[in-house]
PDB file of C-alpha atoms in Angstrom:
ATOM      1  CA  MET A  12       0.000   0.000   0.000  1.00 45.00           C
ATOM      2  CA  GLN A  13       1.435   3.338  -1.051  1.00 46.00           C
ATOM      3  CA  LYS A  14       2.069   5.746   1.798  1.00 49.00           C
ATOM      4  CA  GLN A  15       0.014   8.934   1.512  1.00 54.00           C
ATOM      5  CA  THR A  16       2.114  12.092   1.407  1.00 62.00           C
ATOM      6  CA  SER A  17       1.313  14.668   4.075  1.00 69.00           C
ATOM      7  CA  TYR A  18       1.617  18.343   3.169  1.00 68.00           C
ATOM      8  CA  LYS A  19       1.643  21.454   5.301  1.00 70.00           C
ATOM      9  CA  CYS A  20      -0.521  23.075   2.635  1.00 71.00           C
ATOM     10  CA  ASP A  21      -2.896  20.826   0.722  1.00 69.00           C
ATOM     11  CA  LYS A  22      -3.816  23.678  -1.602  1.00 71.00           C
ATOM     12  CA  CYS A  23      -0.396  23.816  -3.299  1.00 72.00           C
ATOM     13  CA  SER A  24       1.199  20.587  -2.020  1.00 73.00           C
ATOM     14  CA  ASP A  25       3.967  22.743  -0.481  1.00 66.00           C
ATOM     15  CA  THR A  26       5.121  24.025  -3.879  1.00 72.00           C
ATOM     16  CA  GLY A  27       4.084  27.613  -3.123  1.00 67.00           C
ATOM     17  CA  TRP A  28       2.129  27.803  -6.382  1.00 69.00           C
ATOM     18  CA  VAL A  29      -1.467  27.076  -7.359  1.00 73.00           C
ATOM     19  CA  LEU A  30      -2.516  26.331 -10.949  1.00 70.00           C
ATOM     20  CA  ILE A  31      -5.643  28.132 -12.118  1.00 77.00           C
ATOM     21  CA  LYS A  32      -7.401  26.554 -15.098  1.00 74.00           C
ATOM     22  CA  GLN A  33      -8.059  28.818 -18.072  1.00 73.00           C
ATOM     23  CA  GLU A  34     -10.327  27.999 -20.969  1.00 72.00           C
ATOM     24  CA  LYS A  35      -8.330  27.049 -24.075  1.00 70.00           C
ATOM     25  CA  ARG A  36      -5.121  28.312 -22.461  1.00 72.00           C
ATOM     26  CA  GLN A  37      -2.314  26.936 -20.344  1.00 71.00           C
ATOM     27  CA  PRO A  38      -3.044  26.920 -16.581  1.00 73.00           C
ATOM     28  CA  LEU A  39      -1.978  30.103 -14.802  1.00 73.00           C
ATOM     29  CA  ALA A  40       0.418  29.696 -11.859  1.00 74.00           C
ATOM     30  CA  VAL A  41      -0.348  32.055  -8.972  1.00 75.00           C
ATOM     31  CA  SER A  42       1.369  32.432  -5.616  1.00 71.00           C
ATOM     32  CA  CYS A  43      -0.308  30.402  -2.860  1.00 67.00           C
ATOM     33  CA  GLU A  44      -1.528  32.060   0.330  1.00 69.00           C
ATOM     34  CA  CYS A  45       0.812  29.824   2.351  1.00 62.00           C
ATOM     35  CA  ARG A  46       3.790  31.329   0.526  1.00 63.00           C
ATOM     36  CA  LYS A  47       2.666  34.826   1.491  1.00 65.00           C
ATOM     37  CA  ALA A  48       2.144  33.682   5.090  1.00 63.00           C
ATOM     38  CA  GLU A  49       5.642  32.176   5.205  1.00 67.00           C
ATOM     39  CA  LYS A  50       7.143  35.386   3.819  1.00 65.00           C
ATOM     40  CA  LEU A  51       5.350  37.362   6.535  1.00 62.00           C
ATOM     41  CA  LYS A  52       6.660  35.019   9.256  1.00 63.00           C
ATOM     42  CA  ASN A  53      10.184  35.504   7.938  1.00 65.00           C
ATOM     43  CA  GLU A  54       9.756  39.289   8.065  1.00 60.00           C
ATOM     44  CA  TRP A  55       8.757  39.017  11.726  1.00 63.00           C
ATOM     45  CA  LYS A  56      11.677  36.670  12.399  1.00 63.00           C
ATOM     46  CA  TYR A  57      14.055  39.171  10.763  1.00 52.00           C
ATOM     47  CA  SER A  58      12.802  41.709  13.323  1.00 51.00           C
ATOM     48  CA  GLY A  59      13.633  39.290  16.142  1.00 54.00           C
ATOM     49  CA  ILE A  60      10.235  37.678  16.748  1.00 66.00           C
ATOM     50  CA  ASN A  61       9.513  34.050  15.906  1.00 64.00           C
ATOM     51  CA  VAL A  62       5.721  34.046  15.604  1.00 63.00           C
ATOM     52  CA  GLU A  63       5.547  30.255  16.040  1.00 63.00           C
ATOM     53  CA  GLN A  64       7.601  30.200  19.256  1.00 60.00           C
ATOM     54  CA  SER A  65       6.949  33.605  20.825  1.00 76.00           C
ATOM     55  CA  LYS A  66       5.979  33.570  24.494  1.00 83.00           C
ATOM     56  CA  LEU A  67       4.399  37.028  24.260  1.00 84.00           C
ATOM     57  CA  THR A  68       0.814  35.796  24.536  1.00 90.00           C
ATOM     58  CA  PHE A  69      -2.208  36.853  26.585  1.00 92.00           C
ATOM     59  CA  ALA A  70      -1.875  33.665  28.633  1.00 92.00           C
ATOM     60  CA  SER A  71       1.707  34.502  29.614  1.00 93.00           C
ATOM     61  CA  PHE A  72       0.960  38.145  30.467  1.00 93.00           C
ATOM     62  CA  GLU A  73       1.317  38.462  34.239  1.00 92.00           C
ATOM     63  CA  VAL A  74      -1.078  40.924  35.885  1.00 93.00           C
ATOM     64  CA  TRP A  75       0.573  42.619  38.873  1.00 92.00           C
ATOM     65  CA  ASN A  76      -1.519  45.750  39.469  1.00 93.00           C
ATOM     66  CA  GLU A  77      -4.586  47.702  38.319  1.00 94.00           C
ATOM     67  CA  ALA A  78      -2.798  49.288  35.347  1.00 93.00           C
ATOM     68  CA  SER A  79      -1.579  45.939  34.012  1.00 94.00           C
ATOM     69  CA  GLN A  80      -5.069  44.453  34.434  1.00 96.00           C
ATOM     70  CA  ARG A  81      -6.551  47.350  32.445  1.00 96.00           C
ATOM     71  CA  THR A  82      -3.907  46.910  29.736  1.00 96.00           C
ATOM     72  CA  LYS A  83      -4.662  43.218  29.308  1.00 96.00           C
ATOM     73  CA  ASP A  84      -8.448  43.638  29.501  1.00 97.00           C
ATOM     74  CA  THR A  85      -8.456  46.402  26.877  1.00 97.00           C
ATOM     75  CA  ALA A  86      -6.265  44.362  24.509  1.00 97.00           C
ATOM     76  CA  ILE A  87      -8.535  41.323  24.814  1.00 97.00           C
ATOM     77  CA  ALA A  88     -11.671  43.455  24.348  1.00 97.00           C
ATOM     78  CA  TYR A  89     -10.166  44.966  21.202  1.00 98.00           C
ATOM     79  CA  TYR A  90      -9.473  41.517  19.797  1.00 97.00           C
ATOM     80  CA  GLN A  91     -12.967  40.276  20.629  1.00 97.00           C
ATOM     81  CA  TYR A  92     -14.700  43.229  18.952  1.00 97.00           C
ATOM     82  CA  PHE A  93     -12.265  43.657  16.077  1.00 97.00           C
ATOM     83  CA  TYR A  94     -14.523  42.273  13.349  1.00 95.00           C
ATOM     84  CA  GLU A  95     -17.299  44.643  14.406  1.00 96.00           C
ATOM     85  CA  ILE A  96     -15.100  47.754  14.267  1.00 97.00           C
ATOM     86  CA  LYS A  97     -12.427  46.974  11.656  1.00 95.00           C
ATOM     87  CA  SER A  98     -14.039  49.082   8.908  1.00 95.00           C
ATOM     88  CA  SER A  99     -14.973  51.986  11.178  1.00 96.00           C
ATOM     89  CA  ARG A 100     -13.019  55.161  11.950  1.00 96.00           C
ATOM     90  CA  LYS A 101     -12.207  54.019  15.504  1.00 97.00           C
ATOM     91  CA  ASN A 102     -10.758  50.613  14.606  1.00 97.00           C
ATOM     92  CA  SER A 103      -7.332  50.794  16.279  1.00 98.00           C
ATOM     93  CA  ILE A 104      -5.628  50.554  19.685  1.00 98.00           C
ATOM     94  CA  LEU A 105      -2.933  52.597  21.439  1.00 98.00           C
ATOM     95  CA  PHE A 106      -0.813  51.561  24.428  1.00 97.00           C
ATOM     96  CA  CYS A 107       1.084  54.558  25.788  1.00 96.00           C
ATOM     97  CA  GLY A 108       2.995  55.666  28.870  1.00 94.00           C
ATOM     98  CA  GLN A 109       5.234  53.950  31.412  1.00 92.00           C
ATOM     99  CA  VAL A 110       8.226  51.956  30.177  1.00 91.00           C
ATOM    100  CA  GLY A 111       8.082  48.263  31.108  1.00 90.00           C
ATOM    101  CA  SER A 112       4.311  48.204  31.567  1.00 92.00           C
ATOM    102  CA  GLY A 113       3.557  45.438  29.071  1.00 92.00           C
ATOM    103  CA  LYS A 114       2.699  47.598  26.056  1.00 94.00           C
ATOM    104  CA  THR A 115       4.824  45.617  23.593  1.00 92.00           C
ATOM    105  CA  HIS A 116       3.766  42.293  25.144  1.00 94.00           C
ATOM    106  CA  CYS A 117       0.051  43.008  24.617  1.00 95.00           C
ATOM    107  CA  SER A 118       0.652  44.503  21.165  1.00 95.00           C
ATOM    108  CA  ILE A 119       2.443  41.373  19.979  1.00 92.00           C
ATOM    109  CA  ALA A 120      -0.080  39.083  21.689  1.00 94.00           C
ATOM    110  CA  LEU A 121      -2.775  40.805  19.635  1.00 95.00           C
ATOM    111  CA  ALA A 122      -0.733  40.450  16.454  1.00 93.00           C
ATOM    112  CA  LEU A 123      -0.111  36.736  17.028  1.00 91.00           C
ATOM    113  CA  ASN A 124      -3.837  36.126  17.463  1.00 91.00           C
ATOM    114  CA  PHE A 125      -4.633  38.004  14.259  1.00 91.00           C
ATOM    115  CA  LEU A 126      -1.921  36.133  12.359  1.00 89.00           C
ATOM    116  CA  LYS A 127      -3.550  32.856  13.417  1.00 86.00           C
ATOM    117  CA  GLN A 128      -6.731  34.160  11.767  1.00 86.00           C
ATOM    118  CA  LYS A 129      -4.697  34.672   8.545  1.00 84.00           C
ATOM    119  CA  ILE A 130      -4.867  38.452   8.890  1.00 88.00           C
ATOM    120  CA  LYS A 131      -1.728  40.130   7.545  1.00 88.00           C
ATOM    121  CA  VAL A 132      -0.158  41.999  10.455  1.00 91.00           C
ATOM    122  CA  VAL A 133       3.092  43.790   9.631  1.00 92.00           C
ATOM    123  CA  TYR A 134       5.469  44.507  12.522  1.00 92.00           C
ATOM    124  CA  MET A 135       7.179  47.903  12.472  1.00 94.00           C
ATOM    125  CA  PRO A 136       9.831  48.334  15.182  1.00 93.00           C
ATOM    126  CA  TYR A 137       9.805  52.113  14.860  1.00 96.00           C
ATOM    127  CA  ARG A 138      13.430  53.106  15.466  1.00 94.00           C
ATOM    128  CA  ASP A 139      14.959  50.365  13.295  1.00 92.00           C
ATOM    129  CA  VAL A 140      12.557  50.908  10.414  1.00 93.00           C
ATOM    130  CA  ILE A 141      12.805  54.706  10.387  1.00 95.00           C
ATOM    131  CA  THR A 142      16.609  54.507  10.351  1.00 93.00           C
ATOM    132  CA  LYS A 143      16.575  52.009   7.477  1.00 91.00           C
ATOM    133  CA  ILE A 144      14.075  54.053   5.439  1.00 92.00           C
ATOM    134  CA  LYS A 145      16.084  57.279   5.848  1.00 91.00           C
ATOM    135  CA  GLN A 146      19.284  55.518   4.816  1.00 89.00           C
ATOM    136  CA  ASN A 147      17.633  54.479   1.538  1.00 86.00           C
ATOM    137  CA  MET A 148      15.468  57.511   0.727  1.00 84.00           C
ATOM    138  CA  ILE A 149      17.403  58.352  -2.460  1.00 87.00           C
ATOM    139  CA  ASP A 150      16.405  54.954  -3.877  1.00 87.00           C
ATOM    140  CA  GLN A 151      12.863  55.893  -4.898  1.00 89.00           C
ATOM    141  CA  GLU A 152      11.882  52.359  -5.911  1.00 90.00           C
ATOM    142  CA  TYR A 153      12.998  50.922  -2.567  1.00 88.00           C
ATOM    143  CA  TYR A 154      11.383  53.789  -0.642  1.00 90.00           C
ATOM    144  CA  SER A 155       8.020  53.364  -2.384  1.00 91.00           C
ATOM    145  CA  LYS A 156       8.081  49.598  -1.886  1.00 91.00           C
ATOM    146  CA  ILE A 157       8.884  49.683   1.836  1.00 91.00           C
ATOM    147  CA  ILE A 158       6.449  52.523   2.583  1.00 94.00           C
ATOM    148  CA  SER A 159       3.697  50.688   0.691  1.00 94.00           C
ATOM    149  CA  ASN A 160       4.286  47.599   2.837  1.00 92.00           C
ATOM    150  CA  TYR A 161       3.441  49.590   5.976  1.00 95.00           C
ATOM    151  CA  GLN A 162       0.655  51.580   4.346  1.00 96.00           C
ATOM    152  CA  SER A 163      -1.435  48.810   2.846  1.00 94.00           C
ATOM    153  CA  CYS A 164      -1.189  45.730   5.125  1.00 93.00           C
ATOM    154  CA  ASP A 165      -4.334  44.525   6.931  1.00 93.00           C
ATOM    155  CA  ILE A 166      -3.046  45.665  10.339  1.00 95.00           C
ATOM    156  CA  LEU A 167       0.124  47.622  11.134  1.00 96.00           C
ATOM    157  CA  LEU A 168       1.825  47.201  14.514  1.00 96.00           C
ATOM    158  CA  ILE A 169       4.043  50.208  15.299  1.00 97.00           C
ATOM    159  CA  ASP A 170       6.237  49.383  18.290  1.00 95.00           C
ATOM    160  CA  ASP A 171       7.862  52.175  20.362  1.00 96.00           C
ATOM    161  CA  LEU A 172       6.597  55.061  18.243  1.00 97.00           C
ATOM    162  CA  PHE A 173       8.877  58.146  18.315  1.00 96.00           C
ATOM    163  CA  LYS A 174      11.561  56.386  20.353  1.00 94.00           C
ATOM    164  CA  GLY A 175      14.864  58.289  20.175  1.00 91.00           C
ATOM    165  CA  LYS A 176      15.605  61.661  18.631  1.00 91.00           C
ATOM    166  CA  ILE A 177      12.876  62.911  16.302  1.00 92.00           C
ATOM    167  CA  ASN A 178      13.433  65.147  13.290  1.00 93.00           C
ATOM    168  CA  GLU A 179      11.339  66.416  10.387  1.00 94.00           C
ATOM    169  CA  SER A 180      12.132  63.390   8.218  1.00 94.00           C
ATOM    170  CA  ASP A 181      10.812  61.037  10.909  1.00 95.00           C
ATOM    171  CA  ILE A 182       7.581  63.022  11.144  1.00 96.00           C
ATOM    172  CA  ASN A 183       7.114  63.134   7.375  1.00 95.00           C
ATOM    173  CA  ILE A 184       7.620  59.384   6.977  1.00 96.00           C
ATOM    174  CA  MET A 185       5.154  58.596   9.764  1.00 97.00           C
ATOM    175  CA  PHE A 186       2.612  61.049   8.376  1.00 97.00           C
ATOM    176  CA  GLU A 187       2.835  59.354   4.978  1.00 96.00           C
ATOM    177  CA  ILE A 188       2.123  55.959   6.559  1.00 97.00           C
ATOM    178  CA  ILE A 189      -0.483  57.018   9.120  1.00 98.00           C
ATOM    179  CA  ASN A 190      -2.393  59.327   6.782  1.00 98.00           C
ATOM    180  CA  TYR A 191      -2.749  56.583   4.154  1.00 98.00           C
ATOM    181  CA  ARG A 192      -4.122  54.175   6.740  1.00 98.00           C
ATOM    182  CA  TYR A 193      -6.366  56.883   8.203  1.00 98.00           C
ATOM    183  CA  LEU A 194      -7.895  57.698   4.803  1.00 98.00           C
ATOM    184  CA  ASN A 195      -8.389  54.021   3.958  1.00 97.00           C
ATOM    185  CA  PHE A 196      -9.752  52.932   7.369  1.00 97.00           C
ATOM    186  CA  LEU A 197      -6.895  50.476   7.936  1.00 97.00           C
ATOM    187  CA  PRO A 198      -6.276  49.525  11.613  1.00 98.00           C
ATOM    188  CA  ILE A 199      -3.110  50.177  13.597  1.00 98.00           C
ATOM    189  CA  ILE A 200      -1.765  48.804  16.868  1.00 97.00           C
ATOM    190  CA  VAL A 201       0.569  51.348  18.467  1.00 98.00           C
ATOM    191  CA  SER A 202       2.845  51.253  21.498  1.00 96.00           C
ATOM    192  CA  SER A 203       4.699  54.338  22.697  1.00 97.00           C
ATOM    193  CA  GLU A 204       6.268  55.542  25.924  1.00 96.00           C
ATOM    194  CA  PHE A 205       4.727  58.966  25.245  1.00 96.00           C
ATOM    195  CA  SER A 206       1.282  60.134  26.358  1.00 95.00           C
ATOM    196  CA  VAL A 207      -1.370  61.285  23.887  1.00 96.00           C
ATOM    197  CA  ASP A 208      -0.476  64.906  24.704  1.00 96.00           C
ATOM    198  CA  ARG A 209       3.192  64.264  23.923  1.00 95.00           C
ATOM    199  CA  LEU A 210       2.311  62.511  20.657  1.00 96.00           C
ATOM    200  CA  LEU A 211       0.256  65.559  19.675  1.00 97.00           C
ATOM    201  CA  ALA A 212       3.186  67.803  20.604  1.00 95.00           C
ATOM    202  CA  PHE A 213       5.542  65.901  18.285  1.00 95.00           C
ATOM    203  CA  ASP A 214       3.161  66.508  15.390  1.00 96.00           C
ATOM    204  CA  GLU A 215      -0.525  67.310  15.656  1.00 97.00           C
ATOM    205  CA  GLY A 216      -1.272  65.855  12.223  1.00 97.00           C
ATOM    206  CA  VAL A 217       0.150  62.439  13.098  1.00 97.00           C
ATOM    207  CA  GLY A 218      -0.925  62.462  16.759  1.00 97.00           C
ATOM    208  CA  SER A 219      -4.524  63.528  16.135  1.00 98.00           C
ATOM    209  CA  ARG A 220      -5.027  60.879  13.456  1.00 98.00           C
ATOM    210  CA  ILE A 221      -3.669  58.166  15.752  1.00 98.00           C
ATOM    211  CA  TYR A 222      -5.856  59.367  18.610  1.00 98.00           C
ATOM    212  CA  GLU A 223      -9.009  59.478  16.479  1.00 98.00           C
ATOM    213  CA  MET A 224      -8.349  55.975  15.145  1.00 98.00           C
ATOM    214  CA  CYS A 225      -7.631  54.578  18.636  1.00 97.00           C
ATOM    215  CA  LYS A 226     -10.066  56.703  20.651  1.00 96.00           C
ATOM    216  CA  ASP A 227     -12.179  53.790  21.943  1.00 97.00           C
ATOM    217  CA  TYR A 228      -9.120  51.709  22.856  1.00 97.00           C
ATOM    218  CA  VAL A 229      -6.516  54.003  24.401  1.00 97.00           C
ATOM    219  CA  VAL A 230      -4.533  52.553  27.301  1.00 96.00           C
ATOM    220  CA  GLY A 231      -2.693  55.417  29.000  1.00 95.00           C
ATOM    221  CA  ILE A 232      -0.362  54.077  31.700  1.00 94.00           C
ATOM    222  CA  GLU A 233       0.784  56.544  34.347  1.00 92.00           C
ATOM    223  CA  LYS A 234       4.551  57.063  34.578  1.00 89.00           C
ATOM    224  CA  ASP A 235       5.222  55.426  37.931  1.00 87.00           C
ATOM    225  CA  ILE A 236       7.844  52.805  38.787  1.00 86.00           C
ATOM    226  CA  SER A 237       5.087  50.619  40.268  1.00 88.00           C
ATOM    227  CA  ASN A 238       3.868  50.172  36.676  1.00 86.00           C
ATOM    228  CA  ASN A 239       7.258  48.939  35.462  1.00 86.00           C
ATOM    229  CA  TYR A 240       7.224  45.132  35.532  1.00 82.00           C
ATOM    230  CA  ARG A 241      11.012  45.015  35.086  1.00 81.00           C
ATOM    231  CA  LEU A 242      11.469  46.687  38.481  1.00 81.00           C
ATOM    232  CA  LYS A 243       8.912  44.482  40.232  1.00 73.00           C
TER     233      LYS A 243
END
């Protein structure tokens, strides 16, 4: 009896390509969804996060005070109601304030859950990405391609927004990304050590769009060492 071959993806038999029949023409080979998913996983891994082995989940998030409980509860509520709000103006979530309060943990926990639902979540570690974009701005083809990746994905996770020294180029790049998503009702997940007021002070155009998009799911964590898990 011949042993049946087991594939990770039955749709393409792990080839990465699916043949689409065409009348009176040769079949058309198109990229399989599993290939796109694998590419996305590799992008996350390049940023230092293995989506298949990450321990940054809701289950592993340790609640240690009222602020951390509110952070976790808001993140879970956002995930539960996402399909109801995803096409609305207020379809996003912002974690801001105290360093070490679990903002990145909950942001990535959300992203991992969405990825399991085959929703394309692109991870943008702010400082690294901004530096890379500015280093390659004279290459217009590269610039357009990388900006488009952050503009048009299903959900964009911006981690540590405005970390480090900020200049006009940083603001302009973020406006280009945020404004596109704002106009097209595309959700964002944002973590930042700065309050809403500070985000507005950096640039009102960027800050006000983020606030309007996240208004129903803003977690502002008071700057207090009791809210820093690393010092617990």
